[in-house]
Coordinates of C-alpha atoms and ligand atoms in Angstrom, one line a residue:
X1261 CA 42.3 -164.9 71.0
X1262 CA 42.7 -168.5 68.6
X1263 CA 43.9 -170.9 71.2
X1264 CA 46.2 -173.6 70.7
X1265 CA 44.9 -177.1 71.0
X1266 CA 43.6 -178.5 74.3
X1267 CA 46.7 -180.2 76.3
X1268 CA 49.2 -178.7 73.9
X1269 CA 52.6 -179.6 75.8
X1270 CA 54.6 -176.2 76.7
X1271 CA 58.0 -176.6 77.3
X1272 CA 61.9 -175.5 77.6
X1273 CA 64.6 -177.3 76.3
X1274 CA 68.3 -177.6 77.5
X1275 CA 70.9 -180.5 77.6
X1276 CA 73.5 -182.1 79.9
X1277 CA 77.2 -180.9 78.9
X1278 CA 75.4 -177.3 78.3
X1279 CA 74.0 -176.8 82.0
X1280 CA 75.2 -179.4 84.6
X1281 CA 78.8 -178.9 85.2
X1282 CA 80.1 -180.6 87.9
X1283 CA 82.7 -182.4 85.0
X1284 CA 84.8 -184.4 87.5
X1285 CA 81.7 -185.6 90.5
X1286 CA 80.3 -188.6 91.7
X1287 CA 82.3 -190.7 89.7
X1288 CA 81.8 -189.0 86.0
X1289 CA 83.8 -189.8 83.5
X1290 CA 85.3 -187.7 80.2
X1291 CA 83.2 -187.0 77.6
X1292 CA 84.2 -186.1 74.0
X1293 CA 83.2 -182.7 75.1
X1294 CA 85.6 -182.5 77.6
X1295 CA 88.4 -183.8 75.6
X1296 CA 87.4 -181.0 72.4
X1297 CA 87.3 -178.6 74.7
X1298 CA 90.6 -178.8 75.9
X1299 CA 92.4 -179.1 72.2
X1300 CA 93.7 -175.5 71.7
X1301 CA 91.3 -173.2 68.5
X1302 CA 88.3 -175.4 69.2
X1303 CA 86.2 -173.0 71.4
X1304 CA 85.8 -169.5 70.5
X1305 CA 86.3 -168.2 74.2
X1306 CA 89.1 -171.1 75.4
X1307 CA 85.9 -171.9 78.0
X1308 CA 84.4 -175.6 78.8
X1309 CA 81.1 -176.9 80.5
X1310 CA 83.3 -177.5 84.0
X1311 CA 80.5 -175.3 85.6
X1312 CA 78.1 -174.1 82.9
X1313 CA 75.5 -173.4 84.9
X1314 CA 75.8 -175.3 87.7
X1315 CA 72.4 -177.2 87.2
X1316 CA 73.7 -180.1 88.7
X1317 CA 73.7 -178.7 92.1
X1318 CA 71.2 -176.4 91.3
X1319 CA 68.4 -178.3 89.3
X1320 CA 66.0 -177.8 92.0
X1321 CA 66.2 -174.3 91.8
X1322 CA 65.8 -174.3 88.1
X1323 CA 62.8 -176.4 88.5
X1324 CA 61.3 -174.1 90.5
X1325 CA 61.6 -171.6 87.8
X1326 CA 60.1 -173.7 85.4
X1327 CA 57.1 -173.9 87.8
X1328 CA 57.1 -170.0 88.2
X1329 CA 57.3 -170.0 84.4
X1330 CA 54.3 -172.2 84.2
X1331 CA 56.2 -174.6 82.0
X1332 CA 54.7 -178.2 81.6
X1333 CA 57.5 -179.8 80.2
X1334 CA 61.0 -179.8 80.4
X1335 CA 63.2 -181.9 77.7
X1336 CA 66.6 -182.4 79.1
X1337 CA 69.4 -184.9 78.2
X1338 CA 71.5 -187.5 80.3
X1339 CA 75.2 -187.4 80.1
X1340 CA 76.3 -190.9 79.3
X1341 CA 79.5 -190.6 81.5
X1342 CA 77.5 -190.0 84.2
X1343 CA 76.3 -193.6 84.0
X1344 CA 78.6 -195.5 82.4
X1345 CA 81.9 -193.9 82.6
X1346 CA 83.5 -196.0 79.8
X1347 CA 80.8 -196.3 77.9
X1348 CA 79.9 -199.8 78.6
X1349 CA 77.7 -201.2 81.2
X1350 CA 80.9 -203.3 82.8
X1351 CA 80.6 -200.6 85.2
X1352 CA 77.2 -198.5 86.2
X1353 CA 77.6 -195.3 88.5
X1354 CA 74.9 -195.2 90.5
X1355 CA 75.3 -191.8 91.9
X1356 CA 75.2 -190.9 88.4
X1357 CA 71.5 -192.8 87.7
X1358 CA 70.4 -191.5 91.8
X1359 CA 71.1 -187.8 89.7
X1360 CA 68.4 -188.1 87.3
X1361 CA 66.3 -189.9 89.5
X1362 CA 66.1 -187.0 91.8
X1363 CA 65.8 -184.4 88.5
X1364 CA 62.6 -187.0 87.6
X1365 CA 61.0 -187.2 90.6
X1366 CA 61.4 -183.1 91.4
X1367 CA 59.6 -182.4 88.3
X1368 CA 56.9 -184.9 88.8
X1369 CA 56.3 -183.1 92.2
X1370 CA 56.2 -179.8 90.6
X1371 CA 53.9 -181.2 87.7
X1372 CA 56.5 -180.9 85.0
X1373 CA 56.2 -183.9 82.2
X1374 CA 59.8 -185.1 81.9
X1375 CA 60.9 -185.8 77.9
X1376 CA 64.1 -187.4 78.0
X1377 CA 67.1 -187.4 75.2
X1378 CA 69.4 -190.1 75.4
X1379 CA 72.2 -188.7 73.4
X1380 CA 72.6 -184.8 73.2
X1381 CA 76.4 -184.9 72.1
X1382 CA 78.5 -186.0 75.2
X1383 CA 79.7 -189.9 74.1
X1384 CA 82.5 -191.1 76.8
X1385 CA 85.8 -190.3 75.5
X1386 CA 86.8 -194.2 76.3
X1387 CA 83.9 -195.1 73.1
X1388 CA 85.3 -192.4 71.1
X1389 CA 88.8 -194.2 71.7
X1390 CA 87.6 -197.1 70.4
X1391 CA 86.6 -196.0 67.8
X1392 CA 83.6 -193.8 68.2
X1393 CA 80.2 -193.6 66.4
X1394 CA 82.0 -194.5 62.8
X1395 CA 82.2 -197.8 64.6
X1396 CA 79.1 -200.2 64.9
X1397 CA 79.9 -201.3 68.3
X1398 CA 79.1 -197.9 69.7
X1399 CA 76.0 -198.6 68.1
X1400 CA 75.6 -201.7 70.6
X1401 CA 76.9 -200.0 73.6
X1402 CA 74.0 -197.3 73.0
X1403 CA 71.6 -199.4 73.1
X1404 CA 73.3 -200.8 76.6
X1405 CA 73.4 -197.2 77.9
X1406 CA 69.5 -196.9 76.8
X1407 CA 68.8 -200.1 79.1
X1408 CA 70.5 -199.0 82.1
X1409 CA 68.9 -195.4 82.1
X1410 CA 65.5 -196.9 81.1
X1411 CA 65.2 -199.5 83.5
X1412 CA 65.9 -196.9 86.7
X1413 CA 63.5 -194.1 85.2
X1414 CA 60.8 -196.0 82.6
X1415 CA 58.1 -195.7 85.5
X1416 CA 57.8 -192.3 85.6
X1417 CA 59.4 -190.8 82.1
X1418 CA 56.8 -191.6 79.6
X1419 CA 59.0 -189.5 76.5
X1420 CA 62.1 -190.8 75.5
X1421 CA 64.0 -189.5 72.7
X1422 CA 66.6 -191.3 71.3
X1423 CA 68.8 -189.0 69.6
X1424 CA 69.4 -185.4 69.0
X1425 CA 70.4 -184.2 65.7
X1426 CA 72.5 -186.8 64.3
X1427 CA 73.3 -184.0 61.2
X1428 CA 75.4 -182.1 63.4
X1429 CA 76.8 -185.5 65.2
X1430 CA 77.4 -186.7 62.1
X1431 CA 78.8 -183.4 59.6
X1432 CA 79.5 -180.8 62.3
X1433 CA 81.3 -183.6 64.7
X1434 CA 83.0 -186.1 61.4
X1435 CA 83.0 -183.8 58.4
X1436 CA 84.1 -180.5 59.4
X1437 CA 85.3 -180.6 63.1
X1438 CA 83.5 -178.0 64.3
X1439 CA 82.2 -179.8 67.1
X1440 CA 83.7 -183.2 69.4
X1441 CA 85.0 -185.3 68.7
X1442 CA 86.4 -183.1 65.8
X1443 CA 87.1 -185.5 63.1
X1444 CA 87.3 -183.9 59.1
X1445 CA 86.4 -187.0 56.9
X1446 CA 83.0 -187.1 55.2
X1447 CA 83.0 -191.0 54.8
X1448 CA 83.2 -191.4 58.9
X1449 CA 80.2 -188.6 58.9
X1450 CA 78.0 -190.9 56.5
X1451 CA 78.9 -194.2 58.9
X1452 CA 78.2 -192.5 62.1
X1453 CA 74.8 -190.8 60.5
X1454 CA 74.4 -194.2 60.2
X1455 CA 75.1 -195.7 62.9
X1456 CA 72.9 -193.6 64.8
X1457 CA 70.0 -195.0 62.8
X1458 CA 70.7 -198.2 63.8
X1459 CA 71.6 -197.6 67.6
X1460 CA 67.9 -195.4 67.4
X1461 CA 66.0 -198.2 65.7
X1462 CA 67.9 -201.0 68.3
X1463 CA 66.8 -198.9 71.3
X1464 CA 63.1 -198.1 70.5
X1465 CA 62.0 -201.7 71.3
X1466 CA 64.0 -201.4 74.4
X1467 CA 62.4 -198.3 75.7
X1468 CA 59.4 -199.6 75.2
X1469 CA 59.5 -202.7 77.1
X1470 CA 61.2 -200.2 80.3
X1471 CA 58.5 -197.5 80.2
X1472 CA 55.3 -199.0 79.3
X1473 CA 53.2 -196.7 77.6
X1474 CA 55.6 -194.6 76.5
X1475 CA 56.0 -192.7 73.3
X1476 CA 59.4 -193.0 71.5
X1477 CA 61.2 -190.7 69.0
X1478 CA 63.3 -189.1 67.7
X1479 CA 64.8 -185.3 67.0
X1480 CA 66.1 -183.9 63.9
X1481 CA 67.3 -180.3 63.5
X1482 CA 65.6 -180.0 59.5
X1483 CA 66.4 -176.5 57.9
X1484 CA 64.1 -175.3 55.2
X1485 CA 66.0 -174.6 51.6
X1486 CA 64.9 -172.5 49.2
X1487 CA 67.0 -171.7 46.3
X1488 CA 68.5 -168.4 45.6
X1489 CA 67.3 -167.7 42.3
X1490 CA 64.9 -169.6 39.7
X1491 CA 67.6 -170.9 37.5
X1492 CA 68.1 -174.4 37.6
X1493 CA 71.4 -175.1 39.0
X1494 CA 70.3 -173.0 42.1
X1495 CA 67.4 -175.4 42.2
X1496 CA 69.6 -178.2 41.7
X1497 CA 72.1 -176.7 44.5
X1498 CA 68.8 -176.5 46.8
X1499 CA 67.8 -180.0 46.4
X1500 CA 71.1 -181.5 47.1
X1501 CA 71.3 -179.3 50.1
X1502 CA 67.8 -180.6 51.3
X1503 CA 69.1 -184.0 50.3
X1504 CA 72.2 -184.4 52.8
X1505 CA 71.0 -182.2 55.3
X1506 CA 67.2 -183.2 55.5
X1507 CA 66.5 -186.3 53.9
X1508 CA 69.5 -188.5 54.0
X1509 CA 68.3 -188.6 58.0
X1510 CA 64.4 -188.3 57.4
X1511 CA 64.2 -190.9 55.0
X1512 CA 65.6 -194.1 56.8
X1513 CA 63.7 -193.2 60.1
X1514 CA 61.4 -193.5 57.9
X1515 CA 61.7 -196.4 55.8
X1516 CA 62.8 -195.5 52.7
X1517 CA 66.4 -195.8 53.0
X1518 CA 69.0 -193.1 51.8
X1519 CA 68.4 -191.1 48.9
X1520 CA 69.4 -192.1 45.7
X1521 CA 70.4 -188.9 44.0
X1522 CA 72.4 -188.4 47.8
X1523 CA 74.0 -191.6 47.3
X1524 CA 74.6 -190.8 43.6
X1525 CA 76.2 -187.6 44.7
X1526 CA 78.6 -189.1 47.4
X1527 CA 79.4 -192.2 44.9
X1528 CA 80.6 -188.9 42.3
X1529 CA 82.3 -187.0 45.2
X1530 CA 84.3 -190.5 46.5
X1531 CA 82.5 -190.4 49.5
X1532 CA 81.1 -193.7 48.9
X1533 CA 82.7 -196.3 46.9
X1534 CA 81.4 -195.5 43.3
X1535 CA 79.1 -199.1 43.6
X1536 CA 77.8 -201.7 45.7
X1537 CA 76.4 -202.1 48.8
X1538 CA 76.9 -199.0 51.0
X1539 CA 80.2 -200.0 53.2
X1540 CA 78.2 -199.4 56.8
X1541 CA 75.3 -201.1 56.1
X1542 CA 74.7 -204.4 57.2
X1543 CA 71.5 -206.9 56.1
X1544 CA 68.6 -205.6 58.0
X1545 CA 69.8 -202.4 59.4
X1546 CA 67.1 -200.2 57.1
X1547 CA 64.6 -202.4 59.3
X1548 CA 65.7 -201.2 62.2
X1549 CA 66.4 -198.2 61.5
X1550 CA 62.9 -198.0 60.3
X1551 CA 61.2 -199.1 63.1
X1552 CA 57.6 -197.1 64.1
X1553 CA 58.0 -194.2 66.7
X1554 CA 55.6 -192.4 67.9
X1555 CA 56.4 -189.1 67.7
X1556 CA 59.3 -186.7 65.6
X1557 CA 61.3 -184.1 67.3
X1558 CA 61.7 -181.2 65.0
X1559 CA 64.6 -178.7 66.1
X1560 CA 64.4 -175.8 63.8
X1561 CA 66.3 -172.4 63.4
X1562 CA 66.7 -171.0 60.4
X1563 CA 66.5 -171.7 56.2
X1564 CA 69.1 -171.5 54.2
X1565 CA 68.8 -169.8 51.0
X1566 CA 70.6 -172.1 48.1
X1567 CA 73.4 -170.6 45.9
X1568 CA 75.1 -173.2 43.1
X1569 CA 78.4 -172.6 43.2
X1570 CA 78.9 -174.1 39.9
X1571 CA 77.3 -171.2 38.0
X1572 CA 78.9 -167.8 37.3
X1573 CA 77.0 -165.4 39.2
X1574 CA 75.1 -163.8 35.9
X1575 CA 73.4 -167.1 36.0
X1576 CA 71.8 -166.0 38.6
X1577 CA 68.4 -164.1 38.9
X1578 CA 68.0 -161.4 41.6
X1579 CA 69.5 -163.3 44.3
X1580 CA 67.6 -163.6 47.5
X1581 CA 69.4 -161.7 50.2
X1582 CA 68.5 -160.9 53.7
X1583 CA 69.1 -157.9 56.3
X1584 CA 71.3 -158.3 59.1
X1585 CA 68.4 -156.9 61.5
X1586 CA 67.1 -159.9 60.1
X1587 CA 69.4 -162.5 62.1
X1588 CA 70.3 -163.4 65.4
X1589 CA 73.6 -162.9 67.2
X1590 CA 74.4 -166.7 65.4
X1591 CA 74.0 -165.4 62.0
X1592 CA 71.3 -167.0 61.6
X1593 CA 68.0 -165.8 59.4
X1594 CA 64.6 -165.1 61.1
X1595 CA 62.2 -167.0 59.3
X1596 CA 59.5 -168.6 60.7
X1597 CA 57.4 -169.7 57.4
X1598 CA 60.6 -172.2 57.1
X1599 CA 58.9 -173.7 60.3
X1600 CA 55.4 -174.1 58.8
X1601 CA 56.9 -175.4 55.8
X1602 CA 58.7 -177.9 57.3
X1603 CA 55.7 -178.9 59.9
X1604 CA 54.0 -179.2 56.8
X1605 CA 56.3 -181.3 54.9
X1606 CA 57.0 -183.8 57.8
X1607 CA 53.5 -184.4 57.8
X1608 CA 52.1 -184.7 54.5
X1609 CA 55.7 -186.1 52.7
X1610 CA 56.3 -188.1 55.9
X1611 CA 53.4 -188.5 57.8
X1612 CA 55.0 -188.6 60.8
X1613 CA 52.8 -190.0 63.3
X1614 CA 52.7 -187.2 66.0
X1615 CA 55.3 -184.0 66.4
X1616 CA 56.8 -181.9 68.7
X1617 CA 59.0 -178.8 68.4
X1618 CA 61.9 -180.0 70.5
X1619 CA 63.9 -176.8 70.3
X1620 CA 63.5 -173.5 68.6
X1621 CA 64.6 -170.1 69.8
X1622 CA 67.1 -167.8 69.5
X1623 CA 70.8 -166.0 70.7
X1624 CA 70.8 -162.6 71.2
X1625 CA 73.1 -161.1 74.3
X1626 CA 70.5 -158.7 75.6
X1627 CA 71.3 -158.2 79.6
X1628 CA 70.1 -156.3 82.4
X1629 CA 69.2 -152.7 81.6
X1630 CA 69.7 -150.1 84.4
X1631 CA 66.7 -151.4 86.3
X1632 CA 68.0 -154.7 86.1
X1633 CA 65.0 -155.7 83.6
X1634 CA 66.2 -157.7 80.8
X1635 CA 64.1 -156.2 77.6
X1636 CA 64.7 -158.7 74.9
X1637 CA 62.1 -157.7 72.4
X1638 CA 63.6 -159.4 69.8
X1639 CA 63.7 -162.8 71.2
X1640 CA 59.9 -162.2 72.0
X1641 CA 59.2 -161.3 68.6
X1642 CA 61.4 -164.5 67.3
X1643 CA 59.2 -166.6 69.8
X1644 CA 56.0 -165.2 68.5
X1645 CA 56.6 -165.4 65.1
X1646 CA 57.8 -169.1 65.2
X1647 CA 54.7 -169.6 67.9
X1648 CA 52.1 -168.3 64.8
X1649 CA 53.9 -170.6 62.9
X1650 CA 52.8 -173.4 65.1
X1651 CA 49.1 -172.2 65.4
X1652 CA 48.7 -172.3 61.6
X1653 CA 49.9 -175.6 61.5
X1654 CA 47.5 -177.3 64.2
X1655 CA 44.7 -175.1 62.7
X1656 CA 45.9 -177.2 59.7
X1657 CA 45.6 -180.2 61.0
X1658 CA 49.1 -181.1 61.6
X1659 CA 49.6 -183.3 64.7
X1660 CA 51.5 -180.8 66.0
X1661 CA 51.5 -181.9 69.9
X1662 CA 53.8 -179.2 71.4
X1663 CA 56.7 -176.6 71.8
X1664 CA 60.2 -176.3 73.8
X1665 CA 61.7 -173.3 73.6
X1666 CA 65.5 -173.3 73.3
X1667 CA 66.4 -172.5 75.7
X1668 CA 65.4 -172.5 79.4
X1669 CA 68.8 -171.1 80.8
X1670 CA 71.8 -169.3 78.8
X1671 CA 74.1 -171.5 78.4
X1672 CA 77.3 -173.4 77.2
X1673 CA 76.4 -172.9 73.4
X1674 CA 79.3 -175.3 72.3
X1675 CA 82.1 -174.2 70.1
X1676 CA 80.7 -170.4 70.2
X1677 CA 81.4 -171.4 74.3
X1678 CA 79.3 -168.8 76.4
X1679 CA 78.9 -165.6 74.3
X1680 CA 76.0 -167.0 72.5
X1681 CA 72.9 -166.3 74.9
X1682 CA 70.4 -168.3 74.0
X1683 CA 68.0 -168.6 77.2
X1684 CA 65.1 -166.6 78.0
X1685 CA 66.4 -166.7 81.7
X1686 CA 69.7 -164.7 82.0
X1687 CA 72.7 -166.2 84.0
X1688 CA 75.1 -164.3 85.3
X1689 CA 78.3 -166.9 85.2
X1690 CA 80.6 -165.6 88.0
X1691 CA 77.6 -165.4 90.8
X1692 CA 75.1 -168.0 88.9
X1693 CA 72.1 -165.7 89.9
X1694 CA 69.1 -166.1 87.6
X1695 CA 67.0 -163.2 86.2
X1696 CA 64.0 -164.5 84.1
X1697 CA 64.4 -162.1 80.6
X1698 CA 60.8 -160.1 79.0
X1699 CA 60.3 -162.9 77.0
X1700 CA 60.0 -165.7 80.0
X1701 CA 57.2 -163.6 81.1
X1702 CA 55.8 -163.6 77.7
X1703 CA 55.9 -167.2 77.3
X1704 CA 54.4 -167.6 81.0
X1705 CA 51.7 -165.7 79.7
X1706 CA 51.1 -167.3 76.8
X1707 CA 51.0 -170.9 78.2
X1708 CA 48.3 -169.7 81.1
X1709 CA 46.6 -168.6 78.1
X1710 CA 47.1 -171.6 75.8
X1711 CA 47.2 -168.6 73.1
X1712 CA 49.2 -165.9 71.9
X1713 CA 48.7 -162.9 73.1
X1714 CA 47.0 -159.9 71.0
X1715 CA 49.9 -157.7 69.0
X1716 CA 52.6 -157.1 71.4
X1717 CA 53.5 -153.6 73.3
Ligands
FCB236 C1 71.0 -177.1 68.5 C2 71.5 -177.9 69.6 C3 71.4 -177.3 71.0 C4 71.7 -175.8 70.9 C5 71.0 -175.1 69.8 C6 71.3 -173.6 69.7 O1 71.6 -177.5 67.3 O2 70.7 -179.1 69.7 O3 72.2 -178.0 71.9 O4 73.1 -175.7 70.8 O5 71.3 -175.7 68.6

């Protein structure tokens, strides 16, 4: 059996407005989650993370799963509302802050490495009023919001990540309105992406002076492209794709600005004023945004095969297709050389300095069989394959430094609401029990073993 590295971090993955309900305690106040989920068409099953599951009141028992689990990390985020219900630091719920302070210290007791994410989608509806993250100052009062949570947990959380997946804050939340705060206008997309670039590059100074010692980063959902056919506007098609969904948010963390063909593109398109300066960005901000972390947070899925649309389809060679046994309930193709590929890339094209897989898993709606055993073979299969992925890419050499597994608990999957299950513990919504799924045992297994098992039954 090839074991993974020595100290390899094993983890589960989950965020605030997904699991911890309790929308209206202890003084929260309304995110831009609440608000989307209230505007009629937004949520495929009219539901809302009210409840979700209850993690709020019931973190402790879900810590002790994690412990049964053998997990040694959990990532989890901190809903902004909870501690500053306007946004701004004018006004600090404690009960809020006491929240995560208890979360922390529980999984400390139960030897569970706490990675924190700032911002995992739930900005206070008052920020969003004025103006949301299109405007700079939300930038500022991110920064605020890092302080406040920093300074109550920096002596004992020692990962901080700043933000999650500013592609689908930016396009999914700005362009296309799929997600809160449900805006369709691809110019406020570009300044929100980045905005978040600056608020991540402002706050990694300030973590750092809160939790000494810490390591700071950052977590991008990257999607591997390959083009559908050899011809060269599918090649084309595939490295604009890459372009505004990969590198137009690798490349400034990163210090080499936005892409130029990108920015080309979005000048031709009139999302950008066709020259000069880019509107959002202000002297120095490329600086910032640039500013050294320590680690990258890869969230990865799927690939996306690449299609031009601009070419009649005899233009085409044999198109790449793919099964439908071949996706999960999201749609969404298994393909786990995407995640070497991209390990790879990040390293060698970015050297980024350390990684982690903050999320990866899949939705498939499996439930208890007769005997009340939850047999989702396909989610272990999704896991193992994604989980070789990873070995090959430490045996490489890649500073691959560990894996959270999206996701600990199903859960409010966002605009699909709850019918997308997505955890590899099963919750039953009207009673909240808890029945760990085949694959949780899997995983258990393979982190007592630090390797993956021989071929599974
Ligand atoms: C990611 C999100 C996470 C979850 C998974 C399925 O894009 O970060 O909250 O919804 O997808």
């Amino acid at each position: 059996m090839k074991r993974f590295p020595e100290g390899f971090v094993w983890g589960s993955a989950t965020s605030s407005y997904q699991i911890e309900g309790a929308a209206h305690e202890d003084g929260r106040g309304e995110s831009i989650w609440d608000r989307f989920a209230k505007t009629p068409g937004t949520i495929a099953d009219n539901s809302n993370g009210n409840v979700a599951c209850d993690h709020y009141h019931q973190f402790a028992t879900n810590i002790d799963l994690m412990a049964s689990l053998g997990m040694k990390a959990y990532r989890f985020s901190i809903a902004w509302p909870r501690i500053l219900p306007t946004g701004r630091r004018a006004h600090v719920e404690t009960r809020g802050l006491d929240f995560y302070d208890r979360l922390v210290d529980r999984l400390l007791e139960a030897k569970i490495i706490p990675f924190v994410t700032l911002y995992h989608w739930d900005l206070p509806q008052a920020l969003e009023d004025a103006g949301g993250w299109p405007s700079r100052d939300t930038a500022l009062a991110f920064v605020d919001f890092a302080d406040v949570v920093s300074r109550r947990l920096g002596d004992r959380v020692k990962h901080w990540i700043t933000h999650n997946e500013p592609w689908c804050i930016s396009v999914l939340g700005h362009a296309n309105g799929h997600h809160a705060p449900g805006r369709s206008s691809f110019p406020l997309a570009l300044a929100t992406a980045h905005h978040l670039n600056l608020s991540h590059g402002l706050a990694v100074p300030v973590l750092r002076q809160n939790a000494p010692g810490a390591e700071v980063g950052i977590t991008l959902n990257l999607l591997h492209c390959d083009p559908a056919s050899p011809s060269e506007a599918d090649h084309l098609a595939c490295r604009e794709l890459d372009g505004t969904f990969n590198r137009w948010y690798l490349d400034p963390i990163f210090g080499r600005g936005y892409p130029e063909d990108i920015v080309r593109l979005h000048r031709q398109d009139g999302h950008l004023p066709p020259e000069g300066e880019l509107p959002f960005v202000k002297p120095g901000d490329m600086d910032i945004a640039a500013r050294e972390i320590d680690f990258l947070g890869v969230n990865y899925y799927s690939r996306a095969i690449v299609r031009s649309a601009k070419v009649p389809e005899s233009d085409n060679l044999a198109p790449t297709v793919f099964a439908a046994e071949d996706a999960t309930d999201m749609g969404w193709e298994i393909h786990p050389e995407g995640l070497l590929k991209i390990l790879r890339r990040v390293h060698s094209e970015y050297s980024a300095p350390r990684i982690y897989v903050t999320e990866n898993g899949a939705a498939f709606d499996t439930g208890p069989g007769a005997d009340g055993r939850i047999r989702d073979t396909r989610r272990r299969d999704f896991l193992r394959g994604h989980l070789e992925a990873c070995q090959t890419a430490c045996d490489e050499g890649i500073p691959l430094r560990g894996y959270f597994l999206w996701s600990l608990l199903d859960n409010y999957e966002w605009a699909h609401g709850y019918a997308k299950r997505f955890g590899v513990v099963w919750v039953d919504y009207e009673t909240q029990q808890r029945i760990p799924k085949e694959s949780a045992r899997w995983y258990r297994e393979v982190i007592r073993a630090n390797a993956l098992p021989e071929r599974d039954a």
